Amino acid sequence: RFDLRRDREGHFVAGEEMVANARYIAEAVEIPVIVDADTGYGNALNVMRTVRAFEQAGVAGIHIEDQDWPKKCGHMLGRRVIAAEDMAAKIRVACEARVDPNFLIIARTDARTTLGPDEALRRGELYRNAGADLLFIESPETVEEMERIGRTFAGVPLVANMVEGGRTPLLDAATLERIGYRLAIFPALGFLAAGAVLDKAYRGLREKGSSVGLDVELYPFKAFGELMGFNRISEFDRKYR
């Protein structure tokens, strides 16, 4: 089995469920999907299974990190990392386990916050030599650090994690590309934006007792139905019923 992770209520969420969620997303969109595969859900043997499961789910790639289990968000303090050599072995296994050579293996190190930038760069080099397609040096804390990462791994595709309110400076696409980054992820933008709007909407509802006249921009109901695919369902019903 995969190792297990806990959700915010303390319930167990298994790796199989993460793969299932990734499959649902990949089936729902027409763009490549990259998945956060945490630590690979165990040792090198687990990583082999993880890669095959996510590849079969139809995603374009995964990133695996060198945190100890249980892992934490990459912009939190107190993260522990495993031995660099153990992580390098995971990356080698991941690269050998994939069937499609275009399936991306992204190696992430969380060493910067606890062990410093030098160790993070050393680990990045190990993971690149192990076969990683992209490197993900998590949570550099200044633009200068990010520029150093870009110089150190010139020509190597790098990942920038742009977390609003996180530990890393927020840079625009042109700047990231100029200093050497090729992929930027914005994992918090959606839920932070949604949280702010929901908070405003439901506070207004509680105060007014109605949704009429709320100072909140709502997605048009009909357009949202189209976004959800209701038109396709209606067409299916007309055709087959």
PDB file of C-alpha atoms in Angstrom:
ATOM      1  CA  ARG A   1       0.000   0.000   0.000  1.00  0.00           C
ATOM      2  CA  PHE A   2       0.855   3.661  -0.242  1.00  0.00           C
ATOM      3  CA  ASP A   3       1.752   5.454   2.944  1.00  0.00           C
ATOM      4  CA  LEU A   4      -1.133   7.504   4.294  1.00  0.00           C
ATOM      5  CA  ARG A   5      -1.530  11.236   4.891  1.00  0.00           C
ATOM      6  CA  ARG A   6      -4.035  13.022   7.120  1.00  0.00           C
ATOM      7  CA  ASP A   7      -6.502  15.634   5.997  1.00  0.00           C
ATOM      8  CA  ARG A   8      -7.277  18.713   8.091  1.00  0.00           C
ATOM      9  CA  GLU A   9      -9.727  16.818  10.309  1.00  0.00           C
ATOM     10  CA  GLY A  10      -7.176  14.103  11.020  1.00  0.00           C
ATOM     11  CA  HIS A  11      -8.792  11.498   8.780  1.00  0.00           C
ATOM     12  CA  PHE A  12      -6.498   9.328   6.724  1.00  0.00           C
ATOM     13  CA  VAL A  13      -6.222  10.040   2.995  1.00  0.00           C
ATOM     14  CA  ALA A  14      -4.436   7.289   1.096  1.00  0.00           C
ATOM     15  CA  GLY A  15      -2.181   7.623  -1.924  1.00  0.00           C
ATOM     16  CA  GLU A  16      -4.763   5.749  -3.964  1.00  0.00           C
ATOM     17  CA  GLU A  17      -7.219   8.568  -3.323  1.00  0.00           C
ATOM     18  CA  MET A  18      -4.701  11.134  -4.516  1.00  0.00           C
ATOM     19  CA  VAL A  19      -4.272   9.157  -7.735  1.00  0.00           C
ATOM     20  CA  ALA A  20      -8.051   8.975  -8.138  1.00  0.00           C
ATOM     21  CA  ASN A  21      -8.364  12.740  -7.728  1.00  0.00           C
ATOM     22  CA  ALA A  22      -5.624  13.258 -10.302  1.00  0.00           C
ATOM     23  CA  ARG A  23      -7.472  10.990 -12.739  1.00  0.00           C
ATOM     24  CA  TYR A  24     -10.685  12.982 -12.317  1.00  0.00           C
ATOM     25  CA  ILE A  25      -8.851  16.231 -13.049  1.00  0.00           C
ATOM     26  CA  ALA A  26      -6.947  14.836 -16.040  1.00  0.00           C
ATOM     27  CA  GLU A  27     -10.193  13.532 -17.541  1.00  0.00           C
ATOM     28  CA  ALA A  28     -11.935  16.876 -17.051  1.00  0.00           C
ATOM     29  CA  VAL A  29      -9.421  19.149 -18.786  1.00  0.00           C
ATOM     30  CA  GLU A  30      -7.617  19.278 -22.097  1.00  0.00           C
ATOM     31  CA  ILE A  31      -4.308  20.644 -20.835  1.00  0.00           C
ATOM     32  CA  PRO A  32      -1.363  18.776 -19.263  1.00  0.00           C
ATOM     33  CA  VAL A  33      -1.725  18.114 -15.529  1.00  0.00           C
ATOM     34  CA  ILE A  34       1.234  18.018 -13.145  1.00  0.00           C
ATOM     35  CA  VAL A  35       0.589  16.456  -9.737  1.00  0.00           C
ATOM     36  CA  ASP A  36       2.192  16.955  -6.349  1.00  0.00           C
ATOM     37  CA  ALA A  37       3.075  13.387  -5.367  1.00  0.00           C
ATOM     38  CA  ASP A  38       4.427  14.399  -1.963  1.00  0.00           C
ATOM     39  CA  THR A  39       7.270  12.092  -0.910  1.00  0.00           C
ATOM     40  CA  GLY A  40       6.264   9.365  -3.356  1.00  0.00           C
ATOM     41  CA  TYR A  41       4.244   7.755  -0.531  1.00  0.00           C
ATOM     42  CA  GLY A  42       7.022   5.692   0.968  1.00  0.00           C
ATOM     43  CA  ASN A  43      10.386   4.225   0.026  1.00  0.00           C
ATOM     44  CA  ALA A  44      11.840   3.607  -3.423  1.00  0.00           C
ATOM     45  CA  LEU A  45       9.555   0.608  -3.977  1.00  0.00           C
ATOM     46  CA  ASN A  46       6.525   2.755  -3.194  1.00  0.00           C
ATOM     47  CA  VAL A  47       7.834   5.407  -5.586  1.00  0.00           C
ATOM     48  CA  MET A  48       7.885   2.870  -8.415  1.00  0.00           C
ATOM     49  CA  ARG A  49       4.212   2.123  -7.802  1.00  0.00           C
ATOM     50  CA  THR A  50       3.399   5.816  -7.412  1.00  0.00           C
ATOM     51  CA  VAL A  51       4.885   6.691 -10.795  1.00  0.00           C
ATOM     52  CA  ARG A  52       3.041   3.901 -12.578  1.00  0.00           C
ATOM     53  CA  ALA A  53      -0.247   4.785 -10.904  1.00  0.00           C
ATOM     54  CA  PHE A  54      -0.070   8.472 -11.776  1.00  0.00           C
ATOM     55  CA  GLU A  55       1.054   7.723 -15.313  1.00  0.00           C
ATOM     56  CA  GLN A  56      -1.922   5.413 -15.778  1.00  0.00           C
ATOM     57  CA  ALA A  57      -4.141   8.187 -14.401  1.00  0.00           C
ATOM     58  CA  GLY A  58      -3.264  10.261 -17.458  1.00  0.00           C
ATOM     59  CA  VAL A  59      -1.277  13.095 -15.911  1.00  0.00           C
ATOM     60  CA  ALA A  60       1.764  14.644 -17.588  1.00  0.00           C
ATOM     61  CA  GLY A  61       4.131  14.367 -14.649  1.00  0.00           C
ATOM     62  CA  ILE A  62       4.657  14.473 -10.896  1.00  0.00           C
ATOM     63  CA  HIS A  63       6.974  16.108  -8.443  1.00  0.00           C
ATOM     64  CA  ILE A  64       8.472  14.206  -5.542  1.00  0.00           C
ATOM     65  CA  GLU A  65      10.065  15.874  -2.533  1.00  0.00           C
ATOM     66  CA  ASP A  66      12.773  14.901  -0.072  1.00  0.00           C
ATOM     67  CA  GLN A  67      10.804  15.600   3.097  1.00  0.00           C
ATOM     68  CA  ASP A  68      10.491  13.099   5.903  1.00  0.00           C
ATOM     69  CA  TRP A  69       7.033  11.731   6.620  1.00  0.00           C
ATOM     70  CA  PRO A  70       4.646  13.198   7.646  1.00  0.00           C
ATOM     71  CA  LYS A  71       5.376  16.076   5.292  1.00  0.00           C
ATOM     72  CA  LYS A  72       4.456  19.728   5.667  1.00  0.00           C
ATOM     73  CA  CYS A  73       3.616  22.560   3.307  1.00  0.00           C
ATOM     74  CA  GLY A  74       6.762  23.822   1.592  1.00  0.00           C
ATOM     75  CA  HIS A  75       6.373  27.292   3.086  1.00  0.00           C
ATOM     76  CA  MET A  76       6.032  26.147   6.698  1.00  0.00           C
ATOM     77  CA  LEU A  77       8.800  25.925   9.272  1.00  0.00           C
ATOM     78  CA  GLY A  78       9.908  22.678  10.872  1.00  0.00           C
ATOM     79  CA  ARG A  79      10.232  20.589   7.723  1.00  0.00           C
ATOM     80  CA  ARG A  80      12.566  17.613   8.019  1.00  0.00           C
ATOM     81  CA  VAL A  81      14.339  16.055   5.037  1.00  0.00           C
ATOM     82  CA  ILE A  82      15.606  12.547   4.416  1.00  0.00           C
ATOM     83  CA  ALA A  83      19.174  11.724   3.408  1.00  0.00           C
ATOM     84  CA  ALA A  84      19.996  13.190   0.003  1.00  0.00           C
ATOM     85  CA  GLU A  85      21.262   9.833  -1.254  1.00  0.00           C
ATOM     86  CA  ASP A  86      17.954   8.175  -0.366  1.00  0.00           C
ATOM     87  CA  MET A  87      16.068  10.812  -2.314  1.00  0.00           C
ATOM     88  CA  ALA A  88      18.409  10.443  -5.284  1.00  0.00           C
ATOM     89  CA  ALA A  89      17.600   6.729  -5.274  1.00  0.00           C
ATOM     90  CA  LYS A  90      13.875   7.589  -5.381  1.00  0.00           C
ATOM     91  CA  ILE A  91      14.446   9.796  -8.416  1.00  0.00           C
ATOM     92  CA  ARG A  92      16.392   7.075 -10.227  1.00  0.00           C
ATOM     93  CA  VAL A  93      13.609   4.590  -9.536  1.00  0.00           C
ATOM     94  CA  ALA A  94      10.973   7.083 -10.672  1.00  0.00           C
ATOM     95  CA  CYS A  95      12.737   7.670 -13.975  1.00  0.00           C
ATOM     96  CA  GLU A  96      13.153   3.956 -14.610  1.00  0.00           C
ATOM     97  CA  ALA A  97       9.544   3.151 -13.635  1.00  0.00           C
ATOM     98  CA  ARG A  98       7.832   5.425 -16.167  1.00  0.00           C
ATOM     99  CA  VAL A  99       6.672   3.867 -19.414  1.00  0.00           C
ATOM    100  CA  ASP A 100       6.366   7.099 -21.389  1.00  0.00           C
ATOM    101  CA  PRO A 101       9.717   8.925 -21.554  1.00  0.00           C
ATOM    102  CA  ASN A 102       7.764  12.179 -21.811  1.00  0.00           C
ATOM    103  CA  PHE A 103       6.235  11.658 -18.357  1.00  0.00           C
ATOM    104  CA  LEU A 104       7.942  14.336 -16.278  1.00  0.00           C
ATOM    105  CA  ILE A 105       9.794  13.572 -13.059  1.00  0.00           C
ATOM    106  CA  ILE A 106      10.301  16.748 -11.040  1.00  0.00           C
ATOM    107  CA  ALA A 107      12.649  16.550  -8.053  1.00  0.00           C
ATOM    108  CA  ARG A 108      11.904  18.915  -5.179  1.00  0.00           C
ATOM    109  CA  THR A 109      14.135  19.629  -2.205  1.00  0.00           C
ATOM    110  CA  ASP A 110      12.855  21.232   0.976  1.00  0.00           C
ATOM    111  CA  ALA A 111      16.333  21.546   2.476  1.00  0.00           C
ATOM    112  CA  ARG A 112      16.648  25.341   2.104  1.00  0.00           C
ATOM    113  CA  THR A 113      14.606  26.383   5.134  1.00  0.00           C
ATOM    114  CA  THR A 114      16.214  24.017   7.660  1.00  0.00           C
ATOM    115  CA  LEU A 115      19.677  23.328   6.222  1.00  0.00           C
ATOM    116  CA  GLY A 116      20.363  26.434   4.154  1.00  0.00           C
ATOM    117  CA  PRO A 117      20.768  27.320   0.474  1.00  0.00           C
ATOM    118  CA  ASP A 118      24.125  25.567  -0.013  1.00  0.00           C
ATOM    119  CA  GLU A 119      22.673  22.209   0.990  1.00  0.00           C
ATOM    120  CA  ALA A 120      19.620  22.817  -1.186  1.00  0.00           C
ATOM    121  CA  LEU A 121      21.875  23.412  -4.191  1.00  0.00           C
ATOM    122  CA  ARG A 122      23.952  20.322  -3.407  1.00  0.00           C
ATOM    123  CA  ARG A 123      20.819  18.230  -3.285  1.00  0.00           C
ATOM    124  CA  GLY A 124      19.564  19.742  -6.510  1.00  0.00           C
ATOM    125  CA  GLU A 125      22.743  18.638  -8.247  1.00  0.00           C
ATOM    126  CA  LEU A 126      22.377  15.097  -6.885  1.00  0.00           C
ATOM    127  CA  TYR A 127      18.790  14.863  -8.022  1.00  0.00           C
ATOM    128  CA  ARG A 128      19.580  16.241 -11.454  1.00  0.00           C
ATOM    129  CA  ASN A 129      22.345  13.654 -11.845  1.00  0.00           C
ATOM    130  CA  ALA A 130      19.843  10.985 -10.773  1.00  0.00           C
ATOM    131  CA  GLY A 131      17.773  11.832 -13.854  1.00  0.00           C
ATOM    132  CA  ALA A 132      15.193  14.426 -12.796  1.00  0.00           C
ATOM    133  CA  ASP A 133      13.695  16.329 -15.735  1.00  0.00           C
ATOM    134  CA  LEU A 134      13.077  19.491 -13.700  1.00  0.00           C
ATOM    135  CA  LEU A 135      14.453  20.760 -10.393  1.00  0.00           C
ATOM    136  CA  PHE A 136      12.312  22.347  -7.724  1.00  0.00           C
ATOM    137  CA  ILE A 137      14.357  24.151  -5.059  1.00  0.00           C
ATOM    138  CA  GLU A 138      11.591  24.963  -2.615  1.00  0.00           C
ATOM    139  CA  SER A 139      11.168  28.267  -0.748  1.00  0.00           C
ATOM    140  CA  PRO A 140      14.197  30.422  -1.581  1.00  0.00           C
ATOM    141  CA  GLU A 141      13.760  33.589   0.449  1.00  0.00           C
ATOM    142  CA  THR A 142      15.215  36.371  -1.699  1.00  0.00           C
ATOM    143  CA  VAL A 143      15.469  37.299  -5.353  1.00  0.00           C
ATOM    144  CA  GLU A 144      19.240  36.943  -5.008  1.00  0.00           C
ATOM    145  CA  GLU A 145      18.822  33.329  -3.902  1.00  0.00           C
ATOM    146  CA  MET A 146      16.580  32.663  -6.866  1.00  0.00           C
ATOM    147  CA  GLU A 147      19.134  34.202  -9.221  1.00  0.00           C
ATOM    148  CA  ARG A 148      21.840  32.020  -7.666  1.00  0.00           C
ATOM    149  CA  ILE A 149      19.723  28.934  -8.269  1.00  0.00           C
ATOM    150  CA  GLY A 150      19.299  29.990 -11.886  1.00  0.00           C
ATOM    151  CA  ARG A 151      23.052  30.493 -12.364  1.00  0.00           C
ATOM    152  CA  THR A 152      23.921  27.217 -10.627  1.00  0.00           C
ATOM    153  CA  PHE A 153      21.582  25.218 -12.826  1.00  0.00           C
ATOM    154  CA  ALA A 154      21.887  27.197 -16.039  1.00  0.00           C
ATOM    155  CA  GLY A 155      20.138  25.275 -18.824  1.00  0.00           C
ATOM    156  CA  VAL A 156      18.281  23.006 -16.392  1.00  0.00           C
ATOM    157  CA  PRO A 157      14.486  23.529 -16.290  1.00  0.00           C
ATOM    158  CA  LEU A 158      13.621  24.985 -12.878  1.00  0.00           C
ATOM    159  CA  VAL A 159      10.326  25.251 -11.015  1.00  0.00           C
ATOM    160  CA  ALA A 160       9.280  28.332  -9.032  1.00  0.00           C
ATOM    161  CA  ASN A 161       6.606  28.021  -6.359  1.00  0.00           C
ATOM    162  CA  MET A 162       4.742  31.328  -6.181  1.00  0.00           C
ATOM    163  CA  VAL A 163       2.771  31.268  -2.931  1.00  0.00           C
ATOM    164  CA  GLU A 164       0.983  34.483  -2.028  1.00  0.00           C
ATOM    165  CA  GLY A 165       2.074  35.257   1.537  1.00  0.00           C
ATOM    166  CA  GLY A 166       4.725  32.528   1.453  1.00  0.00           C
ATOM    167  CA  ARG A 167       8.479  32.603   1.962  1.00  0.00           C
ATOM    168  CA  THR A 168       9.492  33.235  -1.662  1.00  0.00           C
ATOM    169  CA  PRO A 169       9.269  36.620  -3.431  1.00  0.00           C
ATOM    170  CA  LEU A 170       6.476  36.807  -6.008  1.00  0.00           C
ATOM    171  CA  LEU A 171       7.962  37.483  -9.447  1.00  0.00           C
ATOM    172  CA  ASP A 172       6.291  37.914 -12.816  1.00  0.00           C
ATOM    173  CA  ALA A 173       6.719  35.467 -15.683  1.00  0.00           C
ATOM    174  CA  ALA A 174       9.218  37.601 -17.596  1.00  0.00           C
ATOM    175  CA  THR A 175      11.481  37.972 -14.563  1.00  0.00           C
ATOM    176  CA  LEU A 176      11.299  34.282 -13.705  1.00  0.00           C
ATOM    177  CA  GLU A 177      12.220  33.346 -17.253  1.00  0.00           C
ATOM    178  CA  ARG A 178      15.086  35.833 -17.288  1.00  0.00           C
ATOM    179  CA  ILE A 179      16.697  34.371 -14.175  1.00  0.00           C
ATOM    180  CA  GLY A 180      16.344  30.778 -15.360  1.00  0.00           C
ATOM    181  CA  TYR A 181      12.947  29.403 -14.368  1.00  0.00           C
ATOM    182  CA  ARG A 182      10.810  27.521 -16.894  1.00  0.00           C
ATOM    183  CA  LEU A 183       7.774  26.540 -14.861  1.00  0.00           C
ATOM    184  CA  ALA A 184       5.897  28.554 -12.239  1.00  0.00           C
ATOM    185  CA  ILE A 185       3.128  27.145 -10.093  1.00  0.00           C
ATOM    186  CA  PHE A 186       0.566  29.196  -8.146  1.00  0.00           C
ATOM    187  CA  PRO A 187      -0.923  26.538  -5.849  1.00  0.00           C
ATOM    188  CA  ALA A 188      -2.532  28.903  -3.327  1.00  0.00           C
ATOM    189  CA  LEU A 189      -4.053  31.520  -5.639  1.00  0.00           C
ATOM    190  CA  GLY A 190      -7.290  29.665  -6.322  1.00  0.00           C
ATOM    191  CA  PHE A 191      -8.210  28.719  -2.772  1.00  0.00           C
ATOM    192  CA  LEU A 192      -7.097  32.061  -1.333  1.00  0.00           C
ATOM    193  CA  ALA A 193      -9.249  33.902  -3.877  1.00  0.00           C
ATOM    194  CA  ALA A 194     -12.184  31.556  -3.384  1.00  0.00           C
ATOM    195  CA  GLY A 195     -11.873  31.802   0.389  1.00  0.00           C
ATOM    196  CA  ALA A 196     -11.933  35.595   0.289  1.00  0.00           C
ATOM    197  CA  VAL A 197     -15.013  35.709  -1.955  1.00  0.00           C
ATOM    198  CA  LEU A 198     -16.879  33.054   0.017  1.00  0.00           C
ATOM    199  CA  ASP A 199     -16.121  34.814   3.276  1.00  0.00           C
ATOM    200  CA  LYS A 200     -17.425  38.115   1.879  1.00  0.00           C
ATOM    201  CA  ALA A 201     -20.494  36.492   0.319  1.00  0.00           C
ATOM    202  CA  TYR A 202     -21.632  34.577   3.391  1.00  0.00           C
ATOM    203  CA  ARG A 203     -20.898  37.443   5.771  1.00  0.00           C
ATOM    204  CA  GLY A 204     -23.097  39.588   3.550  1.00  0.00           C
ATOM    205  CA  LEU A 205     -25.802  36.931   3.473  1.00  0.00           C
ATOM    206  CA  ARG A 206     -25.805  36.720   7.267  1.00  0.00           C
ATOM    207  CA  GLU A 207     -26.040  40.478   7.641  1.00  0.00           C
ATOM    208  CA  LYS A 208     -28.674  41.110   4.901  1.00  0.00           C
ATOM    209  CA  GLY A 209     -30.642  37.896   5.140  1.00  0.00           C
ATOM    210  CA  SER A 210     -30.645  37.656   1.333  1.00  0.00           C
ATOM    211  CA  SER A 211     -28.271  37.257  -1.567  1.00  0.00           C
ATOM    212  CA  VAL A 212     -29.963  40.164  -3.375  1.00  0.00           C
ATOM    213  CA  GLY A 213     -27.686  43.168  -3.704  1.00  0.00           C
ATOM    214  CA  LEU A 214     -24.566  41.590  -2.228  1.00  0.00           C
ATOM    215  CA  ASP A 215     -21.338  43.384  -3.088  1.00  0.00           C
ATOM    216  CA  VAL A 216     -19.845  40.226  -4.578  1.00  0.00           C
ATOM    217  CA  GLU A 217     -19.184  39.425  -8.223  1.00  0.00           C
ATOM    218  CA  LEU A 218     -20.916  36.146  -9.020  1.00  0.00           C
ATOM    219  CA  TYR A 219     -20.262  33.818 -11.918  1.00  0.00           C
ATOM    220  CA  PRO A 220     -23.408  33.929 -14.120  1.00  0.00           C
ATOM    221  CA  PHE A 221     -25.519  30.875 -13.334  1.00  0.00           C
ATOM    222  CA  LYS A 222     -26.088  29.884 -16.974  1.00  0.00           C
ATOM    223  CA  ALA A 223     -22.441  30.314 -17.885  1.00  0.00           C
ATOM    224  CA  PHE A 224     -21.409  28.272 -14.856  1.00  0.00           C
ATOM    225  CA  GLY A 225     -23.675  25.470 -16.011  1.00  0.00           C
ATOM    226  CA  GLU A 226     -21.982  25.527 -19.393  1.00  0.00           C
ATOM    227  CA  LEU A 227     -18.608  25.442 -17.676  1.00  0.00           C
ATOM    228  CA  MET A 228     -19.712  22.373 -15.727  1.00  0.00           C
ATOM    229  CA  GLY A 229     -20.749  20.615 -18.940  1.00  0.00           C
ATOM    230  CA  PHE A 230     -24.525  20.772 -18.526  1.00  0.00           C
ATOM    231  CA  ASN A 231     -24.969  21.562 -22.228  1.00  0.00           C
ATOM    232  CA  ARG A 232     -23.232  18.333 -23.178  1.00  0.00           C
ATOM    233  CA  ILE A 233     -25.492  16.414 -20.821  1.00  0.00           C
ATOM    234  CA  SER A 234     -28.572  18.047 -22.337  1.00  0.00           C
ATOM    235  CA  GLU A 235     -27.382  17.176 -25.825  1.00  0.00           C
ATOM    236  CA  PHE A 236     -26.770  13.588 -24.698  1.00  0.00           C
ATOM    237  CA  ASP A 237     -30.314  13.405 -23.321  1.00  0.00           C
ATOM    238  CA  ARG A 238     -31.808  14.696 -26.548  1.00  0.00           C
ATOM    239  CA  LYS A 239     -29.864  12.177 -28.579  1.00  0.00           C
ATOM    240  CA  TYR A 240     -30.341   9.034 -26.534  1.00  0.00           C
ATOM    241  CA  ARG A 241     -33.603   9.478 -24.653  1.00  0.00           C
TER     242      ARG A 241
END
